[in-house]
XYZ file of C-alpha atoms in Angstrom:
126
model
C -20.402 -0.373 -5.247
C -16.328 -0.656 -5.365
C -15.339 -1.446 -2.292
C -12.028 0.328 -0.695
C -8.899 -1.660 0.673
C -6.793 0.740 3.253
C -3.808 -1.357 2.969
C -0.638 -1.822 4.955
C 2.488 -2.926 3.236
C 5.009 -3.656 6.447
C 3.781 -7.600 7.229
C 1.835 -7.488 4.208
C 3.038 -7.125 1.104
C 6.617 -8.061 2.649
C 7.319 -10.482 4.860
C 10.292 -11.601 7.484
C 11.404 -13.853 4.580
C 11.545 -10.986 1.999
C 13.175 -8.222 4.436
C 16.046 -11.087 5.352
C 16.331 -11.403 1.452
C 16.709 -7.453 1.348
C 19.334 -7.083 3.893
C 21.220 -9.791 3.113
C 21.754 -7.812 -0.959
C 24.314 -6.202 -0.542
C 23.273 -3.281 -3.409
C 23.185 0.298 -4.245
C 20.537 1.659 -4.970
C 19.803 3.854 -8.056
C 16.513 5.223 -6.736
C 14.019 5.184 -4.035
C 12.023 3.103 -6.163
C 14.365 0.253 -6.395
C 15.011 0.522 -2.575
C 11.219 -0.358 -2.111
C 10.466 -2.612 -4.519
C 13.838 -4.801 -3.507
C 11.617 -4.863 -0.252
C 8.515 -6.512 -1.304
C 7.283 -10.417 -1.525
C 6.501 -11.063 -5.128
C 3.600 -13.956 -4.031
C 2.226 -11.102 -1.298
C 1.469 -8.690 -4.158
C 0.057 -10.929 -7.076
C -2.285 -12.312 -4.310
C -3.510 -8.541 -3.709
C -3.895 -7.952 -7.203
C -5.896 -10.966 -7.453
C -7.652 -9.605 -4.679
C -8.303 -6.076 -6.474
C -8.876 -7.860 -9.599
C -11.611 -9.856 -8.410
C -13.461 -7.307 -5.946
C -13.013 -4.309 -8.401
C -11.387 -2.665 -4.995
C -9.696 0.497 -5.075
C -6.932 0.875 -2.830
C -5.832 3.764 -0.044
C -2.225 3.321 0.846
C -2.397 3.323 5.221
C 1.021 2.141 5.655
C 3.776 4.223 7.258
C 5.582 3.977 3.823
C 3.640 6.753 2.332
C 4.994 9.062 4.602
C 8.188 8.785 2.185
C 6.915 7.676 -1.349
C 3.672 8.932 -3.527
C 1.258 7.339 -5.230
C 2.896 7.196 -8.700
C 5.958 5.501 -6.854
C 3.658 3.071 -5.177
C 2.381 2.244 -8.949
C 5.471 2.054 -10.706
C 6.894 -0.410 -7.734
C 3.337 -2.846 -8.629
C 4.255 -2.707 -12.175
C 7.716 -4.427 -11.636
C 5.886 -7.132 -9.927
C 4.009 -7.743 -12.995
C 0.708 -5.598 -11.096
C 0.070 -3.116 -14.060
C -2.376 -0.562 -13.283
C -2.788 -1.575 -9.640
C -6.320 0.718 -8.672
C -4.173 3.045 -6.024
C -6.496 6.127 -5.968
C -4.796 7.934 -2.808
C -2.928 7.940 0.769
C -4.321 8.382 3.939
C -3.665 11.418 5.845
C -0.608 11.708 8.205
C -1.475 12.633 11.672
C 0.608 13.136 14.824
C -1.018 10.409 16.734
C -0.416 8.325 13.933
C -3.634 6.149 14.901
C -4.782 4.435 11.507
C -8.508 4.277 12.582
C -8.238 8.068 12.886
C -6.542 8.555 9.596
C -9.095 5.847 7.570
C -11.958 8.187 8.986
C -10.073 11.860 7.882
C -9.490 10.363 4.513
C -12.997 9.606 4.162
C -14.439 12.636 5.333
C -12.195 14.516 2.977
C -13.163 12.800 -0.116
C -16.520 12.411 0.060
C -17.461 10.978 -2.942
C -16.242 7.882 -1.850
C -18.271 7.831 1.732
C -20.771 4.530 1.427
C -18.482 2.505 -0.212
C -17.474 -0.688 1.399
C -14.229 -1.252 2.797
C -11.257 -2.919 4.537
C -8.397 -2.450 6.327
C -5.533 -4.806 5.545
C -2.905 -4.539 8.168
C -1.257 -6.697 10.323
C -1.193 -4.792 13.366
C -4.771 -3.984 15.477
C-alpha cells in the first residue's frame, strides 16, 4: 500500500540558508510561481523526490503555503527543480484553529479511499 507524506515546506523544503538567499535577490517577480520557487532549497527537494521515488509515496501538501498556491502551482514549482511529476494528489483542509493534526485527520475522512494507507507527517514544527 502507497504510503502518504503530509508535508510541510517552511523548514523543509527551504531552509534559513535558502530564505537569506531569497531576500538578499533583489528581483521582480513575474508570477507567484517564480516568487515560490526562488524560495526553495534545491538539495531539500531532490532529497524528497528521492524520498517519493523510492517509497512510491503520494504527497498531501500541510504547509501554510497552500493557503495561497494550488496543487498545479505546487507541481510546476517541483518541475523547475528538476522533480517532474512530483505524486502531489491534494491539500489539506484549512481550518480556523489551524492545528495540522486536526487538518491530517479532516483530509482523511474526506477522501476515503485513501483511509489505511500508511503515512507521515514531515514538518518541522510538533
Amino acid at each position: 500500500m502507497k504510503p502518504l507524506i503530509f508535508l510541510d515546506i517552511d523548514g523543509v523544503l527551504n531552509s534559513a540558508r535558502s530564505a537569506v538567499a531569497h531576500i538578499t535577490k533583489s528581483k521582480a517577480y513575474v508570477s507567484f510561481q517564480d516568487r515560490v520557487a526562488d524560495q526553495l532549497d534545491p538539495v531539500a527537494v531532490l532529497m524528497m523526490a528521492r524520498v517519493c521515488r523510492e517509497t512510491e509515496a503520494d504527497i498531501v501538501i500541510s504547509s501554510t503555503w497552500r493557503k495561497f498556491t494550488t496543487v498545479p502551482t505546487f507541481l510546476e514549482v517541483f518541475a523547475r527543480y528538476g522533480w517532474e511529476n512530483a505524486p502531489v494528489i491534494g491539500l489539506t483542509p484549512i481550518t480556523s484553529k489551524g492545528y495540522r493534526g486536526t487538518e491530517v485527520k479532516m483530509f482523511l475522512e474526506q477522501n476515503q479511499d485513501l483511509q489505511g494507507r500508511p503515512y507521515v507527517c514531515i514538518d518541522d514544527d510538533s
